[in-house]
mmCIF file of C-alpha atoms and ligand atoms in Angstrom:
data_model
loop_
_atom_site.group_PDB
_atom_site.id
_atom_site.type_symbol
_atom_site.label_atom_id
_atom_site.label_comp_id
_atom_site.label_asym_id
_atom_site.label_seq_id
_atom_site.Cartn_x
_atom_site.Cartn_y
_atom_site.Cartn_z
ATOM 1 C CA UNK H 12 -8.510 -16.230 9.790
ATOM 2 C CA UNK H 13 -8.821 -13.242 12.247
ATOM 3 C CA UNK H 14 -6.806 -12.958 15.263
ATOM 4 C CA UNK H 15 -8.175 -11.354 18.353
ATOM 5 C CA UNK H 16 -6.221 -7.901 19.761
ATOM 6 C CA UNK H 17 -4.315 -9.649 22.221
ATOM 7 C CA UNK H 18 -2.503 -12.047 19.894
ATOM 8 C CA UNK H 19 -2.140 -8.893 16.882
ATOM 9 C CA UNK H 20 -0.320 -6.909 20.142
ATOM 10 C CA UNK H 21 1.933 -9.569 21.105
ATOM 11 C CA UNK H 22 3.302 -10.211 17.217
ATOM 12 C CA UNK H 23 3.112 -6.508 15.722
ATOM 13 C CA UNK H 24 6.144 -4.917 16.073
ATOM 14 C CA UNK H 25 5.581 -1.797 13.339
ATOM 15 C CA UNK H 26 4.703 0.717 16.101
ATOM 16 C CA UNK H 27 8.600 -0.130 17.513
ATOM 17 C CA UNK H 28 9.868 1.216 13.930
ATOM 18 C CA UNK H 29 11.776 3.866 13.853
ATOM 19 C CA UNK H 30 11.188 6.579 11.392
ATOM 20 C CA UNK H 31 14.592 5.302 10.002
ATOM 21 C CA UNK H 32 13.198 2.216 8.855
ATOM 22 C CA UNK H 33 10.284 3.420 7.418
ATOM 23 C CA UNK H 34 12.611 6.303 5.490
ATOM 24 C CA UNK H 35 14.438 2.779 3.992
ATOM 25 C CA UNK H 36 11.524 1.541 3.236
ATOM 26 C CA UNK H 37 9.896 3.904 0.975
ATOM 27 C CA UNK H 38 13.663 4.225 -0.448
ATOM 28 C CA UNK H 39 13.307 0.791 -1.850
ATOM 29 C CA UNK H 40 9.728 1.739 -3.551
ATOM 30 C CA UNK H 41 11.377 5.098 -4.724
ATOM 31 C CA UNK H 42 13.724 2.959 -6.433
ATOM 32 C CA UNK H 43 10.959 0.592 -7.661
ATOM 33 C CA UNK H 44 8.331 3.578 -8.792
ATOM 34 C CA UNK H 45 10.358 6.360 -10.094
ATOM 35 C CA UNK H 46 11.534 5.175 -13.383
ATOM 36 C CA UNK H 47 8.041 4.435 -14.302
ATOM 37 C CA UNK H 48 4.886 6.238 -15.267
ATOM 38 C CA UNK H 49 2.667 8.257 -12.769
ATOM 39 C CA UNK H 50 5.403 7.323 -10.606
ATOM 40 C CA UNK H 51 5.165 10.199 -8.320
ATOM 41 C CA UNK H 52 1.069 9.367 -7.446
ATOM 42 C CA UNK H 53 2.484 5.836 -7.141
ATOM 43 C CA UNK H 54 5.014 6.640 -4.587
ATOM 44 C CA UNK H 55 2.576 9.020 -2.457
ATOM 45 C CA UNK H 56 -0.159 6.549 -2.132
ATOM 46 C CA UNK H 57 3.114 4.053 -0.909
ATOM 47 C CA UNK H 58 4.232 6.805 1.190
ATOM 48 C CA UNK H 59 0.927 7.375 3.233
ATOM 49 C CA UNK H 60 0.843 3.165 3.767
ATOM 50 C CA UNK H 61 4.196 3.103 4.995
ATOM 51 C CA UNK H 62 3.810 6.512 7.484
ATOM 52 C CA UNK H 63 -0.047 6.787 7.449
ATOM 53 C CA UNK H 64 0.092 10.486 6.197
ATOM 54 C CA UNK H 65 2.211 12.502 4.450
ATOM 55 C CA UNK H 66 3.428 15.694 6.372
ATOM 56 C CA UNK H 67 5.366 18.369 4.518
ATOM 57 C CA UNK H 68 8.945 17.417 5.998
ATOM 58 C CA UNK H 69 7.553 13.783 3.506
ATOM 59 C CA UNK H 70 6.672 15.503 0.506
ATOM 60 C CA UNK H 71 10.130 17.515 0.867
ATOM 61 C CA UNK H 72 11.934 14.114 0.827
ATOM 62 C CA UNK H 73 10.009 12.894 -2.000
ATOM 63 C CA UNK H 74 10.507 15.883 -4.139
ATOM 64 C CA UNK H 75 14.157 15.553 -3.377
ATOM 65 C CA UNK H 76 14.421 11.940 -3.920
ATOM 66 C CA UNK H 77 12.625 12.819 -7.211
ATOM 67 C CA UNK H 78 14.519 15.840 -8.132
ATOM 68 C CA UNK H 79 11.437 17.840 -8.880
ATOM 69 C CA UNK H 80 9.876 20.974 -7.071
ATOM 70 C CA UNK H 81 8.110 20.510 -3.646
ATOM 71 C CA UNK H 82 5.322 22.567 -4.857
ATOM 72 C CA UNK H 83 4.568 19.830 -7.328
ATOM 73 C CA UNK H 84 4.756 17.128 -4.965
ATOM 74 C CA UNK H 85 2.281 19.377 -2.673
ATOM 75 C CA UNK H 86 0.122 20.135 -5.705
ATOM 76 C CA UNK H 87 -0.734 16.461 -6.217
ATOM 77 C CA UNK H 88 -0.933 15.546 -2.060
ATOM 78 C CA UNK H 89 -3.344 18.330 -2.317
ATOM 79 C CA UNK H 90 -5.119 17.153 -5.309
ATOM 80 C CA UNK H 91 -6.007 13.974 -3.988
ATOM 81 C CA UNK H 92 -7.345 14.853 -1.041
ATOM 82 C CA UNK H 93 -9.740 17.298 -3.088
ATOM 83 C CA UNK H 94 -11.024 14.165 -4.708
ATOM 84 C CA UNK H 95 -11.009 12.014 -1.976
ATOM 85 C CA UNK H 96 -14.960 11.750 -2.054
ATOM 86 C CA UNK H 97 -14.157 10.499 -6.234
ATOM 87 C CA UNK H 98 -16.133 6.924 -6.338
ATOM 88 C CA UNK H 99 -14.285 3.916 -5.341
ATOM 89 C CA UNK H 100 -14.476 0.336 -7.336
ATOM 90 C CA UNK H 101 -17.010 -2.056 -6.139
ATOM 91 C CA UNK H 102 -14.443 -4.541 -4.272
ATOM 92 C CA UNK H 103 -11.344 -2.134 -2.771
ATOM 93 C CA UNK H 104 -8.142 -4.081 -2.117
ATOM 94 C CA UNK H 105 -5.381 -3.212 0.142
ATOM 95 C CA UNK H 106 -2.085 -4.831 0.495
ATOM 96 C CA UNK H 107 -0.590 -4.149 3.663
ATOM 97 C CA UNK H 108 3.255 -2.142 3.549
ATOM 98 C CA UNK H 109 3.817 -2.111 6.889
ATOM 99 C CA UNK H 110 7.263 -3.698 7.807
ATOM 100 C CA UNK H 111 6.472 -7.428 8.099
ATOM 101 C CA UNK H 112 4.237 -7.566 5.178
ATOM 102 C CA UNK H 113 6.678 -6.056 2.805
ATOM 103 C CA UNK H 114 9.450 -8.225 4.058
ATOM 104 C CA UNK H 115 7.726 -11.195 3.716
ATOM 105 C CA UNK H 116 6.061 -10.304 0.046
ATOM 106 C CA UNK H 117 3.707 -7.748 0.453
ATOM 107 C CA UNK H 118 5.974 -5.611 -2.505
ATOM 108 C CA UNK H 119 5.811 -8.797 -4.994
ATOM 109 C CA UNK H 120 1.869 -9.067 -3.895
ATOM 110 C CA UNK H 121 1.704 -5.897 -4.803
ATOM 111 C CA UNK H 122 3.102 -5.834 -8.205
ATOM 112 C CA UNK H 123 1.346 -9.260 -9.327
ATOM 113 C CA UNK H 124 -1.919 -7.237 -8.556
ATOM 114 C CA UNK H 125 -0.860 -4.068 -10.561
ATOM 115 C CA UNK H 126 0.269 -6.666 -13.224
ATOM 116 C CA UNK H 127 -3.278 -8.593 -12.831
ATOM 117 C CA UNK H 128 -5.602 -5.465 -12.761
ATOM 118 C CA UNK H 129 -3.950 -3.668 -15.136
ATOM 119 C CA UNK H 130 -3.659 -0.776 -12.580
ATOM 120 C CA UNK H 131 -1.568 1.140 -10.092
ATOM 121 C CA UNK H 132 -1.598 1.969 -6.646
ATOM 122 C CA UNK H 133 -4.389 4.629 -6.343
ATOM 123 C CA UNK H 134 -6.528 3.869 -9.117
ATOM 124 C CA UNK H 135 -9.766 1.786 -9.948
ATOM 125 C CA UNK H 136 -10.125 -0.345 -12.908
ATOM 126 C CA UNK H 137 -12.125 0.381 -15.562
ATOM 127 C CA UNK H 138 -14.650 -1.919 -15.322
ATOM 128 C CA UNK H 139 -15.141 -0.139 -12.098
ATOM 129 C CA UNK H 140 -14.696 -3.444 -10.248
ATOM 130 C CA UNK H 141 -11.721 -3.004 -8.006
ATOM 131 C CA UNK H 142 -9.482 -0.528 -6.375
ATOM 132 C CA UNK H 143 -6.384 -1.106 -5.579
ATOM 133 C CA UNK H 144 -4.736 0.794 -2.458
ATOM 134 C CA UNK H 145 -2.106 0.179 -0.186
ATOM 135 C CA UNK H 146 -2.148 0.418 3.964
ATOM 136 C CA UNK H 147 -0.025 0.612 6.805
ATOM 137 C CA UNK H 148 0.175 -1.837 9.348
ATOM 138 C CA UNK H 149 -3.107 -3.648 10.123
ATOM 139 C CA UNK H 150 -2.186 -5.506 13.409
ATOM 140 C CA UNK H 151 -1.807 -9.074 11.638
ATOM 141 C CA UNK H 152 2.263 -9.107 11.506
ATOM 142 C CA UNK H 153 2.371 -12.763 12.909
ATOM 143 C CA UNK H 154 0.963 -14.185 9.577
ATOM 144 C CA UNK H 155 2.257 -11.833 7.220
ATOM 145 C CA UNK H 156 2.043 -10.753 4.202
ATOM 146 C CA UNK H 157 -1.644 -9.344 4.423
ATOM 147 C CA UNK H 158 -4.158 -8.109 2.346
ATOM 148 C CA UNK H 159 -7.584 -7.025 3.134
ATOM 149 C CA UNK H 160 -10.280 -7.179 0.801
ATOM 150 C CA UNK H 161 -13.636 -5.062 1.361
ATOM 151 C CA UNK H 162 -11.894 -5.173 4.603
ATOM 152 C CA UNK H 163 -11.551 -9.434 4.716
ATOM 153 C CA UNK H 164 -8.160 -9.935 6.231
ATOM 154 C CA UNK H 165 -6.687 -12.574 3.910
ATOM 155 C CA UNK H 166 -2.772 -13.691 5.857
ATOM 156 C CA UNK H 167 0.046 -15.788 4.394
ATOM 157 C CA UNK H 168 -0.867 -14.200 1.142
ATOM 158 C CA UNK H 169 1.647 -14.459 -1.745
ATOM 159 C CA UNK H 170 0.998 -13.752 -5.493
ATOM 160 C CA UNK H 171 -0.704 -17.568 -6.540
ATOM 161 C CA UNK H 172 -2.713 -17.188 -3.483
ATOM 162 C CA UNK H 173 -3.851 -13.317 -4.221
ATOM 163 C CA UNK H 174 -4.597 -15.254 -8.068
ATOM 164 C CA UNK H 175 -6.765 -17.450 -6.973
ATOM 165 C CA UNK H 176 -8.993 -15.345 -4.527
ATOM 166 C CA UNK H 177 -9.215 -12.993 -7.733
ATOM 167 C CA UNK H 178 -9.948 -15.857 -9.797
ATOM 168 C CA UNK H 179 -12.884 -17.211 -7.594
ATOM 169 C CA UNK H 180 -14.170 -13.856 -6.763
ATOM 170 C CA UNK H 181 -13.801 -15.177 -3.076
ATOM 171 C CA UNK H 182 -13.547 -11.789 -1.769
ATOM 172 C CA UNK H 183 -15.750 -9.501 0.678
ATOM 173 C CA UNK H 184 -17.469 -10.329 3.550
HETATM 174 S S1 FES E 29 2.982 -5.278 8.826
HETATM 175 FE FE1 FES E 29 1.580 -5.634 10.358
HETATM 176 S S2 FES E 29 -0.042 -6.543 9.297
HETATM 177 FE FE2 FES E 29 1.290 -6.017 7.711
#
C-alpha cells in the first residue's frame, strides 16, 4: 500500500503549488464551512492542512473572508494551540487536503466522515474513539485521495471505501 520516497517524489506535485492555488483552495472550503456551525474552527483546522500553519497574513484573510475581527480569528488560533496537549481519540484519522487529494475526493471523503462520526474537523467523538483531523500533503499524490489512519496510509480512498474500513474497524497498524 506504501510507496517508497522515490516513487512519492516523482508523482507529488503539491510543493510546485503556488500560494495562489492553495488561496483557491481554502476559498472553496470557505464557501463550504462558513454558513455552518463552528465554522470558523472548521475552516482553521482546513486552513493549517492546506498551508501547514497558519501565519497572521492567514488569519487576516480568514477574518476577512468571514467578515469578523482578526482578533477573533487570532483568539481561537491561539486557543488551540493552548490545548494542543487536550487528549486525542483512541484511533486519529486524517484525510489528506493537499491538492491531488481534494481534487480527486478528499473534500467528499471528508464530509461522509463528518456525516459518519457525527463530528467536525478538529474534534473527537464522544465515545472517545476517533478524531478526526485533516493534513497537508503526505507524499502519496499518485494514488490519491488519501487518508491515514493511526498513521496507516489508506490510497484510492473514496466515501464506500472510508465506510467499510470504519465498518470493519480495519484501521491502525
Ligand atoms: S495531495 Fe499529496 S498525498 Fe494528498
Amino acid at each position: 500500500m506504501n510507496m517508497n520516497p522515490e516513487e512519492r517524489e516523482t508523482v507529488c506535485k503539491c510543493g510546485q503549488e503556488t500560494e495562489e492555488q492553495k488561496y483557491e483552495r481554502l476559498d472553496q472550503v470557505i464557501e463550504i464551512y462558513k454558513s455552518k456551525p463552528g465554522s470558523l474552527i472548521q475552516i482553521l483546522h482546513m486552513a493549517q492542512g492546506i498551508f501547514g500553519h497558519i501565519p497572521s497574513e492567514l488569519q487576516e484573510y480568514i477574518a476577512g473572508k468571514l467578515n469578523m475581527p482578526v482578533a477573533k480569528v487570532h483568539g481561537v488560533v491561539s486557543f488551540y494551540t493552548h490545548f494542543s496537549m487536550v487528549p486525542k481519540g483512541e484511533h486519529t484519522i486524517q484525510v489528506c487536503m493537499g491538492t491531488a487529494c481534494f481534487v480527486r475526493g478528499g473534500k467528499e471523503i471528508l464530509e461522509t466522515l463528518t456525516d459518519e462520526l457525527g463530528i467536525g474537523v478538529g474534534e473527537t467523538t464522544p465515545d472517545g474513539k476517533f478524531t478526526l483531523e485533516v493534513t497537508r500533503c503526505i507524499g502519496a499524490c499518485g494514488l490519491a485521495p488519501a487518508v491515514t489512519i493511526d498513521n496507516v496510509v489508506y490510497q484510492m480512498m473514496d466515501s464506500n471505501k472510508i465506510k467499510q474500513v470504519l465498518k470493519n474497524g480495519e484501521f491502525g497498524a
